[in-house]
mmCIF file of C-alpha atoms in Angstrom:
data_model
loop_
_atom_site.group_PDB
_atom_site.id
_atom_site.type_symbol
_atom_site.label_atom_id
_atom_site.label_comp_id
_atom_site.label_asym_id
_atom_site.label_seq_id
_atom_site.Cartn_x
_atom_site.Cartn_y
_atom_site.Cartn_z
ATOM 1 C CA ALA L 149 18.587 12.869 7.873
ATOM 2 C CA GLY L 150 16.388 9.906 8.704
ATOM 3 C CA GLN L 151 16.822 6.977 10.998
ATOM 4 C CA GLN L 152 18.891 4.330 9.173
ATOM 5 C CA PRO L 153 20.026 1.436 11.360
ATOM 6 C CA ALA L 154 21.716 -1.489 9.683
ATOM 7 C CA VAL L 155 19.234 -3.784 8.018
ATOM 8 C CA GLY L 156 21.237 -6.968 8.384
ATOM 9 C CA GLY L 157 22.043 -8.659 11.663
ATOM 10 C CA ASP L 158 21.602 -12.056 13.223
ATOM 11 C CA HIS L 159 17.840 -11.894 13.610
ATOM 12 C CA ALA L 160 15.852 -11.780 10.392
ATOM 13 C CA ALA L 161 12.228 -10.801 10.844
ATOM 14 C CA ARG L 162 9.722 -13.404 9.809
ATOM 15 C CA PHE L 163 7.212 -10.702 8.824
ATOM 16 C CA LEU L 164 8.336 -7.292 7.633
ATOM 17 C CA GLY L 165 6.228 -4.290 6.617
ATOM 18 C CA ALA L 166 7.116 -1.957 3.753
ATOM 19 C CA LEU L 167 5.695 1.409 2.699
ATOM 20 C CA ARG L 168 6.586 4.170 0.235
ATOM 21 C CA VAL L 169 5.043 7.361 1.594
ATOM 22 C CA LYS L 170 4.786 11.113 1.182
ATOM 23 C CA ASN L 171 2.935 13.493 3.492
ATOM 24 C CA GLU L 172 0.886 10.852 5.299
ATOM 25 C CA ALA L 173 1.125 12.391 8.784
ATOM 26 C CA GLU L 174 -2.638 12.287 9.286
ATOM 27 C CA HIS L 175 -2.857 8.494 9.221
ATOM 28 C CA ILE L 176 0.666 7.046 9.359
ATOM 29 C CA ARG L 177 0.584 6.415 13.122
ATOM 30 C CA GLU L 178 -2.588 4.341 12.804
ATOM 31 C CA VAL L 179 -1.149 2.557 9.758
ATOM 32 C CA LEU L 180 2.067 1.565 11.523
ATOM 33 C CA THR L 181 0.251 0.619 14.727
ATOM 34 C CA SER L 182 -1.931 -1.742 12.683
ATOM 35 C CA LEU L 183 1.109 -3.453 11.112
ATOM 36 C CA LEU L 184 3.283 -3.976 14.178
ATOM 37 C CA PRO L 185 1.234 -6.817 15.745
ATOM 38 C CA LEU L 186 2.293 -8.853 12.695
ATOM 39 C CA CYS L 187 5.513 -7.252 11.489
ATOM 40 C CA GLU L 188 8.551 -7.329 13.736
ATOM 41 C CA ARG L 189 9.890 -4.412 11.715
ATOM 42 C CA VAL L 190 8.595 -1.923 9.176
ATOM 43 C CA MET L 191 10.681 -0.173 6.509
ATOM 44 C CA VAL L 192 9.505 3.182 5.174
ATOM 45 C CA LEU L 193 10.806 5.050 2.136
ATOM 46 C CA ASP L 194 9.894 8.698 2.745
ATOM 47 C CA ASP L 195 9.567 10.658 -0.493
ATOM 48 C CA HIS L 196 10.523 14.128 0.775
ATOM 49 C CA SER L 197 7.546 14.616 3.084
ATOM 50 C CA THR L 198 7.028 18.208 4.191
ATOM 51 C CA ASP L 199 4.785 17.301 7.138
ATOM 52 C CA ASP L 200 5.530 15.205 10.253
ATOM 53 C CA THR L 201 5.436 11.831 8.476
ATOM 54 C CA ALA L 202 9.122 10.987 9.023
ATOM 55 C CA ALA L 203 9.116 12.147 12.654
ATOM 56 C CA ILE L 204 6.039 10.061 13.456
ATOM 57 C CA CYS L 205 7.659 7.006 11.865
ATOM 58 C CA GLN L 206 10.853 7.578 13.838
ATOM 59 C CA SER L 207 8.865 7.809 17.085
ATOM 60 C CA PHE L 208 8.378 4.019 16.853
ATOM 61 C CA SER L 209 12.103 3.658 17.584
ATOM 62 C CA GLU L 210 13.884 0.541 16.289
ATOM 63 C CA ARG L 211 10.656 -1.105 15.114
ATOM 64 C CA VAL L 212 10.392 1.317 12.160
ATOM 65 C CA THR L 213 13.290 2.212 9.855
ATOM 66 C CA VAL L 214 12.985 5.372 7.754
ATOM 67 C CA PHE L 215 14.923 5.699 4.508
ATOM 68 C CA PRO L 216 14.841 9.254 3.129
ATOM 69 C CA SER L 217 14.472 9.123 -0.649
ATOM 70 C CA PRO L 218 17.772 9.773 -2.446
ATOM 71 C CA PHE L 219 15.841 10.746 -5.587
ATOM 72 C CA THR L 220 14.239 13.985 -6.745
ATOM 73 C CA SER L 221 12.065 13.096 -9.738
ATOM 74 C CA LEU L 222 8.776 11.164 -9.680
ATOM 75 C CA ASP L 223 9.204 7.441 -10.402
ATOM 76 C CA GLU L 224 7.186 4.971 -8.350
ATOM 77 C CA ALA L 225 8.837 1.832 -9.758
ATOM 78 C CA ARG L 226 12.351 3.178 -9.119
ATOM 79 C CA ASP L 227 11.426 4.130 -5.546
ATOM 80 C CA LYS L 228 9.884 0.759 -4.819
ATOM 81 C CA ASN L 229 12.885 -1.104 -6.235
ATOM 82 C CA TYR L 230 15.146 0.944 -3.952
ATOM 83 C CA LEU L 231 13.052 -0.018 -0.939
ATOM 84 C CA LEU L 232 12.795 -3.617 -2.157
ATOM 85 C CA GLN L 233 16.586 -3.942 -2.032
ATOM 86 C CA ARG L 234 16.583 -2.790 1.608
ATOM 87 C CA VAL L 235 13.850 -5.358 2.303
ATOM 88 C CA ILE L 236 15.779 -8.163 0.604
ATOM 89 C CA GLU L 237 18.886 -7.329 2.645
ATOM 90 C CA ALA L 238 16.817 -7.863 5.805
ATOM 91 C CA ASN L 239 15.903 -11.377 4.591
ATOM 92 C CA PRO L 240 12.331 -11.617 5.904
ATOM 93 C CA GLU L 241 10.189 -14.639 5.198
ATOM 94 C CA TRP L 242 7.130 -12.566 4.271
ATOM 95 C CA VAL L 243 6.551 -8.892 3.393
ATOM 96 C CA LEU L 244 3.343 -6.921 3.848
ATOM 97 C CA TRP L 245 3.567 -3.938 1.488
ATOM 98 C CA VAL L 246 0.847 -1.320 1.916
ATOM 99 C CA ASP L 247 0.270 2.372 1.213
ATOM 100 C CA GLY L 248 0.627 5.127 3.769
ATOM 101 C CA ASP L 249 -3.136 5.611 4.053
ATOM 102 C CA GLU L 250 -4.076 1.927 4.457
ATOM 103 C CA VAL L 251 -4.783 0.443 7.879
ATOM 104 C CA LEU L 252 -4.739 -3.324 8.395
ATOM 105 C CA GLU L 253 -7.988 -4.439 10.004
ATOM 106 C CA ARG L 254 -7.629 -5.643 13.592
ATOM 107 C CA THR L 255 -8.036 -9.339 12.778
ATOM 108 C CA GLY L 256 -5.673 -9.051 9.808
ATOM 109 C CA SER L 257 -2.454 -9.881 11.625
ATOM 110 C CA GLU L 258 -3.661 -13.239 12.895
ATOM 111 C CA LYS L 259 -5.324 -14.108 9.574
ATOM 112 C CA LEU L 260 -2.158 -13.346 7.617
ATOM 113 C CA ARG L 261 -0.054 -15.300 10.092
ATOM 114 C CA ARG L 262 -2.312 -18.321 9.587
ATOM 115 C CA ALA L 263 -2.261 -17.835 5.807
ATOM 116 C CA ALA L 264 1.532 -17.858 5.822
ATOM 117 C CA GLU L 265 1.557 -21.039 7.902
ATOM 118 C CA ALA L 266 -0.822 -22.811 5.558
ATOM 119 C CA GLY L 267 0.356 -21.247 2.314
ATOM 120 C CA HIS L 268 2.772 -23.897 1.106
ATOM 121 C CA GLY L 269 3.750 -23.036 -2.446
ATOM 122 C CA VAL L 270 2.000 -19.663 -2.284
ATOM 123 C CA ALA L 271 4.112 -16.677 -3.340
ATOM 124 C CA ALA L 272 1.598 -13.865 -2.799
ATOM 125 C CA PHE L 273 -1.791 -13.087 -1.301
ATOM 126 C CA SER L 274 -4.131 -10.321 -2.439
ATOM 127 C CA LEU L 275 -5.831 -8.194 0.196
ATOM 128 C CA ARG L 276 -9.139 -6.387 -0.188
ATOM 129 C CA VAL L 277 -9.061 -2.591 -0.170
ATOM 130 C CA ALA L 278 -12.066 -1.043 1.585
ATOM 131 C CA TYR L 279 -12.532 2.603 0.624
ATOM 132 C CA LEU L 280 -13.855 4.815 3.404
ATOM 133 C CA TRP L 281 -16.333 7.228 1.850
ATOM 134 C CA ASN L 282 -17.462 10.570 3.306
ATOM 135 C CA ASP L 283 -17.312 9.188 6.846
ATOM 136 C CA PRO L 284 -14.844 6.861 8.654
ATOM 137 C CA ARG L 285 -17.771 4.636 9.631
ATOM 138 C CA GLN L 286 -18.752 3.675 6.076
ATOM 139 C CA VAL L 287 -17.201 2.276 2.896
ATOM 140 C CA ARG L 288 -18.226 2.474 -0.729
ATOM 141 C CA VAL L 289 -19.329 -0.883 -2.123
ATOM 142 C CA ASP L 290 -20.359 -0.231 -5.743
ATOM 143 C CA GLY L 291 -18.146 -0.407 -8.824
ATOM 144 C CA ILE L 292 -14.415 -0.855 -8.535
ATOM 145 C CA PHE L 293 -14.526 0.499 -4.990
ATOM 146 C CA GLY L 294 -16.537 -2.489 -3.828
ATOM 147 C CA ARG L 295 -14.481 -5.231 -5.468
ATOM 148 C CA PHE L 296 -10.890 -4.018 -5.573
ATOM 149 C CA SER L 297 -8.165 -6.289 -4.236
ATOM 150 C CA ARG L 298 -4.411 -5.982 -4.684
ATOM 151 C CA PRO L 299 -1.478 -8.363 -4.173
ATOM 152 C CA SER L 300 0.123 -7.004 -0.993
ATOM 153 C CA PHE L 301 1.581 -9.913 1.041
ATOM 154 C CA PHE L 302 4.431 -11.865 -0.540
ATOM 155 C CA ARG L 303 7.089 -14.427 0.283
ATOM 156 C CA VAL L 304 10.761 -13.424 -0.003
ATOM 157 C CA ARG L 305 12.737 -16.161 1.726
ATOM 158 C CA GLY L 306 13.461 -18.998 -0.671
ATOM 159 C CA GLN L 307 12.864 -16.861 -3.746
ATOM 160 C CA SER L 308 15.500 -16.062 -6.360
ATOM 161 C CA VAL L 309 15.745 -12.515 -5.082
ATOM 162 C CA ASP L 310 17.799 -11.257 -8.019
ATOM 163 C CA ARG L 311 14.690 -11.861 -10.165
ATOM 164 C CA LEU L 312 12.441 -9.642 -8.056
ATOM 165 C CA ARG L 313 11.685 -6.152 -9.325
ATOM 166 C CA PHE L 314 8.894 -3.649 -9.779
ATOM 167 C CA ALA L 315 8.509 -3.140 -13.513
ATOM 168 C CA PRO L 316 7.896 0.334 -14.953
ATOM 169 C CA SER L 317 4.265 0.800 -15.916
ATOM 170 C CA GLY L 318 4.990 3.461 -18.525
ATOM 171 C CA ARG L 319 2.192 5.646 -17.150
ATOM 172 C CA GLY L 320 2.987 9.023 -15.587
ATOM 173 C CA GLY L 321 5.688 8.511 -12.976
ATOM 174 C CA ASN L 322 5.419 4.733 -13.481
ATOM 175 C CA PHE L 323 2.205 4.757 -11.453
ATOM 176 C CA HIS L 324 0.245 1.601 -10.645
ATOM 177 C CA CYS L 325 3.298 -0.676 -10.615
ATOM 178 C CA GLY L 326 1.811 -2.633 -7.728
ATOM 179 C CA ASN L 327 2.828 -3.531 -4.187
ATOM 180 C CA VAL L 328 4.284 -6.940 -5.038
ATOM 181 C CA PRO L 329 7.330 -7.318 -7.316
ATOM 182 C CA GLN L 330 7.422 -9.355 -10.474
ATOM 183 C CA GLY L 331 9.560 -12.493 -10.587
ATOM 184 C CA LEU L 332 8.009 -14.362 -7.656
ATOM 185 C CA ILE L 333 7.836 -18.129 -8.016
ATOM 186 C CA GLY L 334 4.711 -19.764 -6.622
ATOM 187 C CA SER L 335 0.963 -19.420 -6.779
ATOM 188 C CA ALA L 336 -1.170 -16.377 -5.965
ATOM 189 C CA ARG L 337 -4.250 -16.465 -3.764
ATOM 190 C CA GLU L 338 -6.984 -14.122 -2.638
ATOM 191 C CA SER L 339 -7.314 -13.288 1.054
ATOM 192 C CA PRO L 340 -10.399 -11.899 2.818
ATOM 193 C CA VAL L 341 -8.162 -9.609 4.897
ATOM 194 C CA ARG L 342 -9.063 -5.956 4.429
ATOM 195 C CA LEU L 343 -7.094 -2.722 4.307
ATOM 196 C CA LYS L 344 -9.074 0.324 5.432
ATOM 197 C CA HIS L 345 -8.233 3.039 2.897
ATOM 198 C CA TYR L 346 -8.423 6.660 4.067
ATOM 199 C CA GLY L 347 -7.095 8.445 0.978
ATOM 200 C CA TYR L 348 -10.426 8.966 -0.804
ATOM 201 C CA MET L 349 -12.626 9.504 2.230
ATOM 202 C CA LEU L 350 -13.481 13.176 1.670
ATOM 203 C CA ARG L 351 -14.785 14.590 -1.592
ATOM 204 C CA GLU L 352 -12.097 17.278 -1.601
ATOM 205 C CA GLN L 353 -9.448 14.536 -1.281
ATOM 206 C CA ARG L 354 -10.912 12.677 -4.240
ATOM 207 C CA LEU L 355 -11.043 15.797 -6.397
ATOM 208 C CA ALA L 356 -7.488 16.754 -5.415
ATOM 209 C CA LYS L 357 -6.268 13.281 -6.395
ATOM 210 C CA TYR L 358 -8.221 13.481 -9.653
ATOM 211 C CA ARG L 359 -6.573 16.812 -10.524
ATOM 212 C CA TRP L 360 -3.145 15.448 -9.542
ATOM 213 C CA TYR L 361 -3.537 12.445 -11.827
ATOM 214 C CA GLN L 362 -4.799 14.656 -14.654
ATOM 215 C CA ALA L 363 -1.630 16.715 -14.331
ATOM 216 C CA HIS L 364 0.805 13.798 -14.009
ATOM 217 C CA ASP L 365 -0.873 11.055 -16.064
ATOM 218 C CA PRO L 366 -3.247 12.711 -18.554
ATOM 219 C CA ASN L 367 -5.438 10.730 -20.950
ATOM 220 C CA ASN L 368 -4.837 7.340 -19.352
ATOM 221 C CA ALA L 369 -7.520 5.320 -21.134
ATOM 222 C CA SER L 370 -6.977 2.205 -19.001
ATOM 223 C CA GLU L 371 -7.897 4.282 -15.936
ATOM 224 C CA ASP L 372 -10.759 5.994 -17.801
ATOM 225 C CA SER L 373 -8.887 9.263 -17.161
ATOM 226 C CA TYR L 374 -9.584 8.722 -13.433
ATOM 227 C CA ARG L 375 -13.200 9.823 -13.832
ATOM 228 C CA HIS L 376 -14.263 7.506 -10.988
ATOM 229 C CA LEU L 377 -12.350 9.745 -8.574
ATOM 230 C CA ALA L 378 -14.298 12.793 -9.720
ATOM 231 C CA GLU L 379 -17.543 10.788 -9.360
ATOM 232 C CA VAL L 380 -18.492 11.413 -12.974
ATOM 233 C CA PRO L 381 -21.829 9.633 -13.637
ATOM 234 C CA GLY L 382 -21.256 6.698 -15.964
ATOM 235 C CA ALA L 383 -17.512 6.498 -15.275
ATOM 236 C CA ARG L 384 -16.316 3.086 -16.452
ATOM 237 C CA TRP L 385 -14.950 1.896 -13.112
ATOM 238 C CA ALA L 386 -17.733 3.280 -10.931
ATOM 239 C CA PRO L 387 -20.757 4.360 -12.995
ATOM 240 C CA GLY L 388 -22.954 4.813 -9.934
ATOM 241 C CA PRO L 389 -25.178 5.246 -8.164
ATOM 242 C CA VAL L 390 -23.034 5.366 -5.036
ATOM 243 C CA ARG L 391 -23.787 2.592 -2.542
ATOM 244 C CA LEU L 392 -22.414 2.661 0.980
ATOM 245 C CA ALA L 393 -22.172 0.089 3.772
ATOM 246 C CA PRO L 394 -21.055 0.352 7.398
ATOM 247 C CA TRP L 395 -17.407 -0.298 8.145
ATOM 248 C CA ALA L 396 -17.356 -2.989 10.810
ATOM 249 C CA GLU L 397 -14.527 -4.996 12.378
#
């Protein structure tokens, strides 16, 4: 059983973090530590991790709430909608929704706080994803890896929350359904804030993810069959050659 304190109460967090994770023990402590300067609380849906992910999350005490997944099959949209309902019950003003291998850069908390202050009429901000490549001191900057951003920071309070949902993508286990729900009212903006992404750092990690996607989402033409993960020369989303730059904060 996981740690499940009540999500209501008199004090609603202004900023709340949300993650859907599985077997992220290697990086989850750094991820959560990076979020807590901004987020009063973080909610984690743990998808049956077999490593120490849940225990590490629970070590943050009341700041981090762990919800063990009540599901058995693979469905990303369903899982995220389950977590979204827990988030809505907590009534935060803003939600920062990231993956379990994404670390908010050190200046990110203050930048997002200022963006929220100034973002009148803004419903969501996109954050840049910086992909560590072969070494934690460098990121890949060519192709999709050098230009990818994803809506990740969104306003909840004041929204018609019954409209908010993650829509099924129809691909594999409803993969790529995003980190921001549909149904938000307001404008969307880009943010320069970066998330340091560990999940593709080592070649063996990239190849393992490529094989996993081939097994669970074969022949996905929109993703070019994930050939960019296998570093296939000429892959649509990252044809090469590989270009790297130092990671600096």
